[in-house]
Short mmCIF file of C-alpha atoms and ligand atoms in Angstrom, two decimals:
data_model
loop_
_atom_site.label_atom_id
_atom_site.label_comp_id
_atom_site.label_asym_id
_atom_site.label_seq_id
_atom_site.Cartn_x
_atom_site.Cartn_y
_atom_site.Cartn_z
CA MET A 1 -12.21 -14.86 8.06
CA ALA A 2 -9.89 -15.09 5.09
CA VAL A 3 -10.10 -18.51 3.46
CA ASP A 4 -7.16 -18.14 1.11
CA PRO A 5 -4.45 -16.18 2.95
CA LEU A 6 -2.00 -14.22 0.83
CA ILE A 7 -0.29 -12.16 3.54
CA GLU A 8 0.08 -13.57 7.05
CA LEU A 9 1.70 -11.82 9.98
CA ARG A 10 1.89 -13.74 13.21
CA ASN A 11 3.02 -12.30 16.50
CA VAL A 12 5.23 -9.70 14.82
CA ASN A 13 7.22 -7.39 17.08
CA LYS A 14 9.55 -4.56 16.26
CA HIS A 15 11.42 -1.89 18.24
CA TYR A 16 13.14 1.31 17.26
CA GLY A 17 15.55 1.54 20.18
CA GLN A 18 13.31 1.80 23.26
CA LEU A 19 10.16 2.35 21.23
CA HIS A 20 8.06 -0.80 20.82
CA VAL A 21 6.61 0.20 17.45
CA LEU A 22 4.84 -3.06 16.45
CA ARG A 23 3.35 -5.14 19.26
CA ASP A 24 2.19 -8.71 18.74
CA ILE A 25 0.75 -7.98 15.31
CA ASP A 26 -1.47 -10.74 13.93
CA LEU A 27 -2.92 -9.93 10.55
CA ILE A 28 -4.11 -12.19 7.78
CA VAL A 29 -5.07 -10.73 4.43
CA GLY A 30 -6.86 -13.02 2.03
CA ARG A 31 -6.34 -13.10 -1.70
CA GLY A 32 -8.39 -10.36 -3.29
CA GLU A 33 -9.09 -8.68 0.02
CA VAL A 34 -8.80 -4.93 0.60
CA VAL A 35 -7.74 -3.95 4.11
CA VAL A 36 -7.71 -0.30 5.13
CA VAL A 37 -5.38 0.57 8.01
CA ILE A 38 -6.17 3.66 10.05
CA GLY A 39 -4.98 5.07 13.34
CA PRO A 40 -3.34 8.07 14.98
CA SER A 41 -0.01 9.46 13.85
CA GLY A 42 2.85 7.35 15.18
CA SER A 43 0.73 4.25 15.74
CA GLY A 44 2.92 2.16 13.42
CA LYS A 45 0.93 2.08 10.16
CA SER A 46 3.86 2.93 7.88
CA THR A 47 6.16 0.62 9.79
CA LEU A 48 3.66 -2.20 9.31
CA CYS A 49 3.67 -1.64 5.53
CA ARG A 50 7.42 -1.44 5.44
CA THR A 51 7.87 -4.70 7.31
CA ILE A 52 5.59 -6.52 4.87
CA ASN A 53 7.98 -5.98 2.00
CA ARG A 54 11.06 -6.08 4.21
CA LEU A 55 12.06 -2.47 3.90
CA GLU A 56 12.30 -3.01 7.68
CA THR A 57 13.28 -6.14 9.58
CA VAL A 58 11.32 -7.48 12.54
CA GLU A 59 12.68 -8.92 15.78
CA SER A 60 10.18 -11.69 16.30
CA GLY A 61 7.22 -13.29 14.66
CA THR A 62 6.71 -14.50 11.12
CA ILE A 63 5.59 -12.90 7.89
CA VAL A 64 4.43 -15.23 5.14
CA LEU A 65 3.60 -14.17 1.60
CA ASP A 66 1.61 -16.61 -0.52
CA GLY A 67 2.80 -19.51 1.61
CA GLN A 68 6.47 -18.49 1.61
CA PRO A 69 8.18 -17.01 4.69
CA LEU A 70 9.84 -13.69 3.93
CA PRO A 71 13.50 -14.22 3.07
CA GLN A 72 16.10 -12.30 5.06
CA GLU A 73 18.19 -10.98 2.20
CA GLY A 74 19.71 -11.59 -1.20
CA LYS A 75 18.07 -12.49 -4.49
CA ALA A 76 15.06 -14.12 -2.88
CA LEU A 77 14.36 -10.86 -1.09
CA ALA A 78 14.61 -8.82 -4.29
CA ARG A 79 12.16 -11.22 -5.92
CA LEU A 80 9.79 -10.88 -3.04
CA ARG A 81 9.92 -7.10 -3.14
CA ALA A 82 8.86 -7.31 -6.75
CA GLU A 83 5.85 -9.37 -5.68
CA VAL A 84 4.56 -6.77 -3.26
CA GLY A 85 4.24 -3.36 -4.86
CA MET A 86 4.34 -0.25 -2.73
CA VAL A 87 2.87 3.18 -3.42
CA PHE A 88 3.94 6.02 -1.16
CA GLN A 89 2.65 9.46 -0.34
CA SER A 90 5.57 10.94 -2.28
CA PHE A 91 5.44 9.42 -5.72
CA ASN A 92 9.21 8.80 -6.02
CA LEU A 93 9.25 9.00 -9.81
CA PHE A 94 12.53 9.57 -11.63
CA ALA A 95 12.44 13.23 -12.62
CA HIS A 96 14.78 12.87 -15.58
CA LYS A 97 12.87 9.98 -17.13
CA THR A 98 9.62 10.12 -19.05
CA VAL A 99 6.40 8.62 -17.73
CA LEU A 100 6.83 5.65 -20.06
CA GLN A 101 10.45 5.12 -18.96
CA ASN A 102 9.42 5.32 -15.31
CA VAL A 103 6.89 2.54 -15.80
CA SER A 104 9.21 0.40 -17.94
CA LEU A 105 12.42 0.71 -15.93
CA ALA A 106 11.96 -1.98 -13.28
CA GLN A 107 10.33 -4.32 -15.78
CA ILE A 108 13.58 -4.22 -17.75
CA LYS A 109 15.99 -4.27 -14.78
CA VAL A 110 14.20 -6.62 -12.41
CA ARG A 111 11.83 -8.62 -14.60
CA ARG A 112 14.38 -8.74 -17.46
CA ARG A 113 11.84 -7.85 -20.10
CA LYS A 114 12.93 -6.54 -23.46
CA ARG A 115 12.40 -2.81 -23.85
CA ASP A 116 9.69 -3.19 -26.51
CA GLU A 117 7.78 -5.67 -24.44
CA ALA A 118 8.10 -3.53 -21.31
CA ASP A 119 7.01 -0.39 -23.16
CA GLN A 120 4.00 -2.16 -24.61
CA ARG A 121 2.91 -3.30 -21.17
CA SER A 122 3.58 0.18 -19.78
CA ARG A 123 1.29 1.71 -22.41
CA GLU A 124 -1.49 -0.72 -21.50
CA LEU A 125 -1.12 0.19 -17.83
CA LEU A 126 -0.98 3.92 -18.53
CA ASP A 127 -4.20 3.48 -20.47
CA ARG A 128 -5.70 1.68 -17.50
CA VAL A 129 -4.91 4.59 -15.16
CA GLY A 130 -6.12 7.12 -17.73
CA LEU A 131 -2.75 8.51 -18.76
CA SER A 132 -2.10 7.15 -22.24
CA ALA A 133 -1.81 10.68 -23.62
CA HIS A 134 1.02 11.51 -21.21
CA ALA A 135 3.52 8.71 -21.84
CA GLY A 136 6.18 11.02 -23.28
CA LYS A 137 6.00 13.69 -20.60
CA TYR A 138 8.28 14.15 -17.61
CA PRO A 139 6.88 13.89 -14.06
CA ALA A 140 7.18 17.65 -13.48
CA GLN A 141 4.78 18.22 -16.39
CA LEU A 142 2.03 16.26 -14.61
CA SER A 143 -0.28 17.10 -11.72
CA GLY A 144 0.18 15.34 -8.40
CA GLY A 145 -2.79 13.09 -9.06
CA GLN A 146 -1.40 12.13 -12.45
CA GLN A 147 2.03 11.44 -10.96
CA GLN A 148 0.50 9.19 -8.34
CA ARG A 149 -1.37 7.29 -11.05
CA VAL A 150 1.97 6.80 -12.84
CA ALA A 151 3.37 5.41 -9.58
CA ILE A 152 0.45 2.97 -9.44
CA ALA A 153 1.02 1.92 -13.06
CA ARG A 154 4.69 1.40 -12.25
CA ALA A 155 3.82 -0.82 -9.28
CA LEU A 156 1.36 -2.81 -11.41
CA ALA A 157 3.98 -3.30 -14.12
CA MET A 158 5.78 -5.75 -11.85
CA GLU A 159 2.66 -7.92 -11.72
CA PRO A 160 2.62 -7.89 -7.93
CA LYS A 161 0.60 -10.35 -5.89
CA ALA A 162 -0.38 -7.54 -3.56
CA LEU A 163 -0.13 -3.76 -3.38
CA LEU A 164 0.60 -1.68 -0.29
CA PHE A 165 -0.47 1.95 -0.28
CA ASP A 166 0.86 4.29 2.40
CA GLU A 167 -1.28 7.44 2.42
CA PRO A 168 -1.33 7.64 -1.39
CA THR A 169 -3.53 10.74 -1.49
CA SER A 170 -2.18 12.70 1.48
CA ALA A 171 0.08 14.92 -0.61
CA LEU A 172 -2.61 15.71 -3.17
CA ASP A 173 -4.88 18.70 -3.60
CA PRO A 174 -8.51 17.80 -2.87
CA GLU A 175 -9.62 17.81 -6.50
CA MET A 176 -7.00 15.19 -7.37
CA ILE A 177 -7.72 12.78 -4.57
CA ASN A 178 -10.70 11.21 -6.25
CA GLU A 179 -9.00 10.36 -9.52
CA VAL A 180 -6.43 8.33 -7.56
CA LEU A 181 -9.03 6.69 -5.32
CA GLU A 182 -11.05 5.77 -8.41
CA VAL A 183 -8.05 3.91 -9.87
CA MET A 184 -7.66 2.12 -6.54
CA ARG A 185 -11.37 1.23 -6.44
CA GLN A 186 -11.06 -0.26 -9.90
CA LEU A 187 -8.05 -2.34 -8.80
CA ALA A 188 -10.09 -3.58 -5.86
CA ARG A 189 -12.94 -4.55 -8.20
CA ASP A 190 -10.42 -6.37 -10.40
CA GLY A 191 -9.46 -8.51 -7.41
CA MET A 192 -6.11 -7.01 -6.41
CA THR A 193 -5.08 -7.74 -2.83
CA MET A 194 -4.45 -4.39 -1.17
CA ILE A 195 -3.41 -2.95 2.17
CA VAL A 196 -4.19 0.76 2.20
CA VAL A 197 -3.16 3.22 4.89
CA THR A 198 -5.45 6.19 4.38
CA HIS A 199 -7.52 8.85 6.09
CA GLU A 200 -10.11 8.66 3.31
CA MET A 201 -13.01 7.18 5.21
CA GLY A 202 -15.25 7.23 2.14
CA PHE A 203 -12.79 4.91 0.42
CA ALA A 204 -12.67 2.67 3.48
CA ARG A 205 -16.46 2.43 3.53
CA SER A 206 -16.88 1.84 -0.17
CA ALA A 207 -13.87 -0.31 -1.10
CA ALA A 208 -12.53 -2.07 1.99
CA ASN A 209 -13.48 -5.54 3.17
CA ARG A 210 -11.99 -4.77 6.58
CA VAL A 211 -10.77 -1.84 8.60
CA VAL A 212 -7.78 -2.36 10.86
CA PHE A 213 -7.45 0.28 13.55
CA MET A 214 -3.98 0.67 15.09
CA ALA A 215 -2.93 2.53 18.21
CA ASP A 216 0.45 2.44 19.97
CA GLY A 217 1.78 -0.32 17.76
CA ARG A 218 -1.16 -2.66 18.30
CA ILE A 219 -4.08 -3.72 16.20
CA VAL A 220 -6.95 -2.60 18.40
CA GLU A 221 -9.85 -3.39 16.06
CA ASP A 222 -10.12 -5.45 12.87
CA ARG A 223 -13.67 -5.34 11.56
CA ALA A 224 -16.03 -4.80 8.67
CA PRO A 225 -16.08 -1.08 7.75
CA GLU A 226 -19.74 -0.43 8.54
CA GLU A 227 -19.43 -2.10 11.94
CA PHE A 228 -16.29 -0.19 12.73
CA PHE A 229 -17.58 3.22 11.70
CA THR A 230 -21.03 2.91 13.23
CA ASN A 231 -20.05 1.03 16.36
CA PRO A 232 -16.35 1.28 17.29
CA ARG A 233 -15.66 -0.82 20.37
CA SER A 234 -12.51 0.71 21.83
CA GLU A 235 -12.17 4.12 23.44
CA ARG A 236 -9.14 4.77 21.24
CA ALA A 237 -11.15 4.21 18.08
CA LYS A 238 -14.10 6.27 19.31
CA ASP A 239 -11.77 9.12 20.16
CA PHE A 240 -9.95 8.85 16.81
CA LEU A 241 -13.16 8.76 14.78
CA SER A 242 -14.67 11.70 16.61
CA LYS A 243 -11.58 13.73 15.72
CA ILE A 244 -11.31 12.84 12.05
CA LEU A 245 -15.03 12.89 11.32
CA LYS A 246 -15.26 16.46 12.64
CA HIS A 247 -12.97 17.69 9.84
N1 ATP B 1 13.45 4.86 11.23
C1 ATP B 1 12.93 5.15 12.44
N2 ATP B 1 13.73 5.27 13.53
C2 ATP B 1 13.21 5.54 14.74
N3 ATP B 1 11.90 5.68 15.01
C3 ATP B 1 11.06 5.59 13.96
C4 ATP B 1 11.52 5.31 12.64
N4 ATP B 1 10.44 5.28 11.81
C5 ATP B 1 9.38 5.50 12.59
N5 ATP B 1 9.73 5.70 13.88
C6 ATP B 1 8.81 5.92 14.99
O1 ATP B 1 7.96 4.79 15.08
C7 ATP B 1 6.63 5.20 15.41
C8 ATP B 1 5.68 4.69 14.34
O2 ATP B 1 5.97 5.34 13.13
P1 ATP B 1 5.14 5.13 11.81
O3 ATP B 1 5.76 5.98 10.77
O4 ATP B 1 5.00 3.69 11.54
O5 ATP B 1 3.71 5.71 12.27
P2 ATP B 1 2.43 6.03 11.38
O6 ATP B 1 1.29 5.36 12.05
O7 ATP B 1 2.70 5.70 9.97
O8 ATP B 1 2.28 7.61 11.58
P3 ATP B 1 1.76 8.74 10.54
O9 ATP B 1 0.25 8.68 10.57
O10 ATP B 1 2.26 10.02 11.13
O11 ATP B 1 2.33 8.44 9.19
C9 ATP B 1 6.67 6.71 15.53
O12 ATP B 1 6.77 7.03 16.89
C10 ATP B 1 7.91 7.10 14.79
O13 ATP B 1 8.46 8.27 15.31
MG1 MG B 2 2.82 6.81 8.22
#
């Protein structure tokens, strides 16, 4: 069990109209832990990520980040969002800004850094994700894998306490998936706390401390990767694994 909790969800429930999309979610993620979330389409994985940085509200339950309950709104909420970075399937880069500007922008606007200082940090991060040669390019001049690595650098630029990834490689061609997963593996080795929604079972096996399997808005299993993949307990997980492992 996590000894030093960074993200704590307790008894979280959420509806979209009649649809009970998150049901009694209890999830504790320790500092430095990597949790991979898998499950069938519509099981609530994206909603779970979005509630953790308050892109969505919840109806009941509590979400605590580093000992602080999530604020409802206002400045405190903006600050919190900056503390939990999010990387989406679609990279959401600004098309009319260069790579460097994309990584520096929120540092200047939200973190109030001077441009020089922000740009210097951006260059360090672009180096870390293997893109120092591309700082002056526009997103359209990069491959999908490169754009996603820019998005990761941009999230890191805010010095987040945790990073949430929602299917970060799903929009990528196969040959680009690995370069993004490799950056994520390195972050995991560096001790970043991460929640990763992904279908990349190799990543789950090699980088995750735990696998959380969701179905119908519930956490059905929460286990060490090897245990989960070799010996899933629930019928839902067995069924899901047999489908994805056949691909
Ligand atoms: N803004 C919304 N309004 C209404 N229903 C929504 C909304 N967003 C998601 N849903 C529904 O909530 C359920 C869970 O959606 P969610 O996107 O969290 O699933 P998911 O596990 O991420 O699925 P996928 O693997 O397809 O990405 C789905 O039935 C979806 O249709
Ligand atoms: Mg989703």
